[in-house]
Every structure is written in C-alpha cells, then in structure tokens.
Amino acid sequence: MTGNEAAARGAYEAGIIFASAYPGTPSTEILENLGGMYKKDIYSEWAPNEKVAVEAAIGAAIAGGRALACMKHVGVNVAADPLMTFGYTGTTAGFVIVSADDPGMHSSQNEQDNRFYAKFAKIPMLEPSNSQEAKDYMKIAYELSEKWSTPVFFRMTTRVCHSKSIVELGERTEAIPFKYEKQITRYVATPANAKGMRVRVEERLKTMEEFSNTTDLNKPEYNGTKVGVISAGVAYQYAREVFGEEASYLKLGFTHPMPMDVIRDFASKVDKLYVVEELEPYMEDQIRAAGIECIGKAVIPNMGELDTDRVRKAVFGEENPTLKSEQKAAGRPPTLCAGCPHRGFFYSLSRRKDVMVTGDIGCYTLGSAEPLFAIDTTICMGASISTGHGASKVFEKIQPGKKVVSVIGDSTFFHSGVTSLMDVVYNRGTSVAVILDNRITGMTGHQQNPGSGYTLMGEPAPAVDIPALCMALGIKKENIHIVNPNDLQENEAALDKALGSDETSVIITKWPCVLKKITEEDRKAFDLSKKQCKVDPEACINCKMCIKTGCPALQAKDGKVVIDSGSCVGCGVCQQVCPMGAIQKVGE
Amino acid sequence: MAEIKNILLVGVGGQGTILASKILSTALVDAGYDVKMSEVHGMAQRGGSVTTQIRYGEKVFSPIIGKGEADVMVCFEKMEALRWLEYVKPDAKIVINDFEIPSAPILVGAEEYPQGIIEELSAKTEVSVFKAADIAKELGNPKAMNIVLLGALVKAMGIEDMDWDKFIAENVKKGFEELNIKAFRAGMAAI
Ligand SMILES: Cc1ncc(C[n+]2csc(CCOP(=O)(O)OP(=O)(O)O)c2C)c(N)n1
Ligand code: SF4
Ligand code: SF4
C-alpha cells in the first residue's frame, strides 16, 4: 500500500464518516481512496478549496461524526484561518487534518515545512514514517483528538505518501456518534468566549506534553552509546540505514509537543547526538532551546529532500562510487500534452507582445515554458486575476496602454478566482480574465470539480454555469466571450474585443482536456470524433512554424516535419499555423 | 546489514513505469521479501522524466535509492539512462530500451539528442539493449512495451522462476492478460 492508501485505510478503520479535501500532490489519493473503495461507509467530497474542506470537516466533527480533511502543504495556508481558531474551540468528535508536504518540490511551488503549523496552532502532531504507521497513527490520531477535544495535525511527506510498503490491516470499528448539544461558550469564538478557550489551550498543551514524554510513539531504541540519532518521518528511515546497527535511535512519531524529558534522557546516554530532519530545523531548534547540544543543520541540508546518500555524505563525508558519463541528457521538462486545449489559446496569446500575462497554477502553468513563454507570473492558486488587477491599475498610472491578461483554470477559478474577479468588476478594473475551462482538474490527475457535473463519489451534480456566474458578478453579457481554444481565429477575435474594451471582460475557453474521461455530456457538447493530422511531405518547407506551437507530437525529421500518429489527437492547431497548408486532417 | 537490492526504473511520464513496478513488487512481496517502492506523481507525469524505485531484502528502511545505489537500472527511454546514471553502482546491470522520445527542448531545436549512449555505457558496465517498442508492436499493442521491459528486467535480475503469469494477470486491465503475458515472455527472451 502507498502511504496515502494506508492513511485512507486508517481513517476507515477509525470509523470516520465524513471526509473532505481539495486535490493537491502528494495528498490527492487519500480522498480518491475514501471516495472509491470506502464509499459505502464514509461520505467523501471534493471541496472547492482547502478552507472549505476544513470548515466542512469542522462542522461534521462538531455535529458528532469523526471527520477528516486532507490537503497538500500549501493548502494549509488557505485553510489556516479556520484551523487556528478550531484549535481554540476544540472538537466534539475526532478531527484530523492531513498536511502532505513536498520536500524537494516534486510538484509544488515551494517546500514550506508545515510542522510549524502544529506548533503555531498549539495542536498535537503525528508524523508517520511509512505506510504501516500512516494507517496505525491515523487511528491513534482519532483517539487523541477525542481524548483532548482537539484537532490533530497529521503530517506526511511525498515519500511517505507515494511509497509502497507492506501493511497489516485491521477491522473498521464504528465510532459511537456523539449526541449533538448546543454549547455556545465552547463553539462561539467571540472575544469573551475565546479568552476562556485560550486558557484551556495552554492546559491542554501541558497534558499533551506529558503524553509526548510517555507514549510509545516516542520510544528510544538503545544500541551503542557513541552515537545517538533523533529523527522523525521518512528521514528516520534514511538515518536508520546510514547509521546502522551501532547507533541508538530516538524515533519520534508524536512531534508536537516535543518529548523534552525523553530527549534529555536520551541525550545524556550518548556521546554524540545527531538530529536528522528534512527541511527546517524544527526539532533541532527546540532541542537547542532546551539547552541540549546536538548536530543538525550544521551538516544536514535544509533544502530539498534527503535520501540515504545525502545523509551519508552530510554526516560522514562519504560518497558512493557511481557511473559517470561525459555526455549530459537533454532537459525533459513536463509539457502540455499533444492536443491540450490550453495550447491553442496560449499560442494566440503569445503573439501579443504588449501584454502582461498573470498566470495561475495548473497544467496551463506549462504555458510559461518554451516555446510559448506565454505567462509572466505564477504565485499561488487564485492569484492570477487579483495580481493582474493590481498590475493593471498600476499600468494605468505609470504605463498607460499596457494591458493585462490573467489566465486561470476552471478548478482554480472555483478554488479562489471568483472573489478575485469580483474585485476586478467591483473596482472597475480592465484586466482581462481568461478562464481555461477544460472541464476537469487536470494537473492533479483529473478530479471532478464544481463545474464538471459529477462528484467525487461519482454522482451526477449540478455544474456551475461560468458565464452566468460572471454575469452575476456584474460583468456585462457582451463582455463575456466563449471560444473553442483550438480555433485560433476565435481566440484572436475574443482577445481583440476584450483587450479593446474599457470594461471588465472575460474570455472562457471551453474544450475538454485530452486525458479526461469523456462523459455523455461532453460527447453532446463537443465534436470528439477521432481525428488526426498529417503533414504532406511534398508541401512542407520545413519552416517549423508548427513546431513553435510546442506540440510534442510534431518533430522535424530529415528536413520535413512529421506528426506522431500515436499521440496526435487532431486538434488542428498546427494545421492553422502552417503557412503552406501542408497539414491536413484525416480520420473519421 | 542483510543485503538489499535496489532496482531503478526510469522513463518518461506516461510510459507505464508504475504498472511495471507494481507487478514486480507484488511478486517480491509474495516471495517473502520486505519491499518498498517509490513512485512519482503529479507534474512530472506530463511528459517529464520519471522514475520508480524498488528496494527489497530482509528488512528495508529507506523507500528511495540514493546516488550510486542501484543494482539494476531499466531505461524505458534511452536518454533517461544518462540522466539517472549517477544513481547506479559502478558495476550495475543496465537494460536499455532502444527507443527515443525527443523532449520538448529537442523538438524545438534548443538541445540535441545525445549520441552514442549505448556504446559509451556498454564500455563501462553490463548493458543489455533491445527494441521493446518493436516487440510490443509486433504483438499488436505498442502500449504493452512496459510489460516487455518488465520481462527483460526480471531476466536481468535473475528471478525468472516466479509465478509471473499470475502476477501479470492480476495487475493488468481485464481482457489484456494474454497479450501482456506474451509481452512479458518476449521481453525475457529478448536479452
Ligand atoms: C493551495 C493549493 N492547493 C492545491 C494545489 C495543487 N494543484 C495544483 S494545480 C491544481 C489543479 C488545477 O486545475 P485547473 O485549474 O482545472 O487546471 P488544469 O490543470 O486542468 O489545466 C491543483 C489542485 C496547489 N498548488 N495549491
Ligand atoms: S492533462 Fe489535460 S490539461 Fe493537462 S496538459 Fe494534458 S491535455 Fe492539457
Ligand atoms: S493536430 Fe497538430 S497540434 Fe494538434 S495534436 Fe496533432 S500534431 Fe499536435
């Protein structure tokens, strides 16, 4: 089982009845598992964003059912507001929030270390180091949550989430639902009530610290006395392998609050103490603050992920011998798929040289790469429209005539783009918002969203009507342009109109992602019959105009361009840019 | 410490490295080993460079392979051999699929596909090269290339005598069991 499968299994065994999440690598599969395999017992849903997911799970837990909320590390930023105060009110039924961090930034915009959130919110934190623990700790998390009436922070990392190891399963125990009671002083966080909550938080912290010092989750393993290693999470697995059988270990599974008594005792029994942790010196700083000498970030890198080789090199200065080559592999960055509907629009957009394009997060972020270079900024989910608005207001003052286009995917628009667009309309902004509606949440592996017409558990659902939503925000009908992004002329016309307008306008590009599972509704709405394009070698002059679209199905070979029939879907974008008419559509 | 074997599968997002690793690890678990496998999801799956890693032995701690640690590397795409080379031991066995997928910078002419990879690596360690794509095509389904490569990998690892038919049938799409078992055998025979 992967760590994510195991975490889902643990939540199932713990008897949860509600789960909510917004997808994000490496956390996504937890909810996909719950909404698939365990849907008979657990109600699971995709929320439009992480804040909503946490709030819904808070409601579920206050109402009396064990609840789970999952997200990637940056999702906790979005959900931090409810989480901080929920730490004050506490919960009725068990509540766990999973934060899946991404050291090494395999698929993220930063590698923030979310362990600080547990400390910040003053709530307990568990850190599994493999799949078995992901399952077992999840059950423990629910027990602790109810014992102390607190939300529990469950911190995983990419290598725990996406590594597979053997897991022994248990049975599901139905949690006994609490009976709902109105408790205003507990759950209404007015200043007056919060003062009482604040005191209880500190008391709870003391109880948690006692637990941390006595639990088996934080148990030393004594071998030799020369070297002692304190570690947690997957870093423990690396350290265990590098330091071997001679060293003694203190593996921490419960890492907030830290078990300072256990650590002090452990430190006194070894000559040299190492702290091996990924990213920030979260443990090391606290250990030092307690006056205990240790070696940590002085040698272990605080950037990127660790592995056995990096730990070995950091500690012993040894490097494994390896094979070397004089040659270097050419870069292989991820690219938009062949026939990706984002490509056509970005191609049209990249022809406009006098615009700033504020981007957002999704597959379409790849439009910033060679050869399209069509995006100027990407900060965080939902930022495109609001940063575009700010930029546009400044250009009005310092560089009149400079226009701004903001591009955002459908899922990202629902996540946090709607309020940004409201800002633009309300404040009479003239930046152009482009909603790239490919009918699905692409980047994270094709999850349903509020616009796709289906739920996580596979039920049909009302789909958000994006043009109607834009109109409701105050955008005039004549300023909303819906285009097929594979049709470059439509793109051009819409861009001309939108950029020429002195009112807020929106372009909605509508075509399904090529990897999306096609539904009945899609078949009705789009012509998805099988097509392909072919290059007539007689007519091709090898000008490579088509290759500038960046479609990976196109390749120049022996002085002519050829199209890979295995990946071309016949979107026709290359055909429209060929000046010689050398590309033709074939197929049914 | 009891010996741990490290297997590295490298390729391009969408080539099916994950399924091949899954079948391999199922078999290793069944044989009684402690097995850990690590895979890449998310961004890199859009045509980027991907790896999956399998470690097995009596007791395995780390789920990933560090530099200079892989015993066997199987390359689903030729150039990926170069990219991940520093992860293998100096005497590692390398299986290379003689199959090129030009990456985006190559397609737009910004970089070139490196030449002479096979010759260079063969001079340094034990390299088996074959054309898995052609074999899969001959069998009637180019998509079975990953299972052909799995067959070659199993041969390179010297663990042919397990109930592979069963593990393959359990893990591939319904209706494609026959094809994939054939692909697997063809892969074993190819190196
Ligand atoms: C706060 C936050 N939550 C989740 C993610 C993970 N994430 C990255 S892209 C993406 C989905 C984008 O979907 P969409 O906007 O529909 O664009 P597409 O990928 O389909 O082009 C998600 C969920 C993130 N980066 N930040
Ligand atoms: S998965 Fe879909 S949205 Fe993402 S690059 Fe491929 S076609 Fe485009
Ligand atoms: S029609 Fe052209 S641009 Fe579209 S997928 Fe085929 S080769 Fe790529």
Short mmCIF file of C-alpha atoms and ligand atoms in Angstrom, two decimals, chain A residues 335-343 362-364 366 438 440-443 446 512-516, chain B residues 46, ligand 2:
data_model
loop_
_atom_site.label_atom_id
_atom_site.label_comp_id
_atom_site.label_asym_id
_atom_site.label_seq_id
_atom_site.Cartn_x
_atom_site.Cartn_y
_atom_site.Cartn_z
CA THR A 335 4.93 19.78 -21.30
CA LEU A 336 1.32 20.31 -22.27
CA CYS A 337 0.00 17.08 -23.81
CA ALA A 338 -0.39 16.74 -27.57
CA GLY A 339 -3.73 18.31 -28.35
CA CYS A 340 -4.05 20.01 -24.96
CA PRO A 341 -6.77 22.63 -25.32
CA HIS A 342 -4.63 25.17 -23.45
CA ARG A 343 -2.09 25.19 -26.29
CA GLY A 362 -2.42 24.03 -13.11
CA CYS A 363 -1.35 22.29 -16.30
CA TYR A 364 -1.63 25.66 -18.02
CA LEU A 366 3.33 24.99 -18.53
CA ASN A 438 -11.04 22.11 -19.77
CA ILE A 440 -11.79 18.93 -15.17
CA THR A 441 -8.98 19.41 -12.62
CA GLY A 442 -6.15 18.33 -14.90
CA MET A 443 -2.78 18.75 -13.20
CA HIS A 446 -8.37 14.61 -13.33
CA PRO A 512 -12.14 19.07 -22.64
CA CYS A 513 -8.68 18.00 -21.54
CA VAL A 514 -7.41 15.21 -23.81
CA LEU A 515 -6.80 12.89 -20.87
CA LYS A 516 -10.24 13.43 -19.34
CA ARG B 46 3.03 15.44 -18.11
S1 SF4 C 2 -3.66 16.69 -18.76
FE1 SF4 C 2 -5.18 17.84 -19.92
S2 SF4 C 2 -4.96 19.93 -19.26
FE2 SF4 C 2 -3.12 18.84 -18.61
S3 SF4 C 2 -1.63 19.15 -20.25
FE3 SF4 C 2 -2.72 17.26 -20.70
S4 SF4 C 2 -4.44 17.86 -22.01
FE4 SF4 C 2 -3.65 19.70 -21.05
#
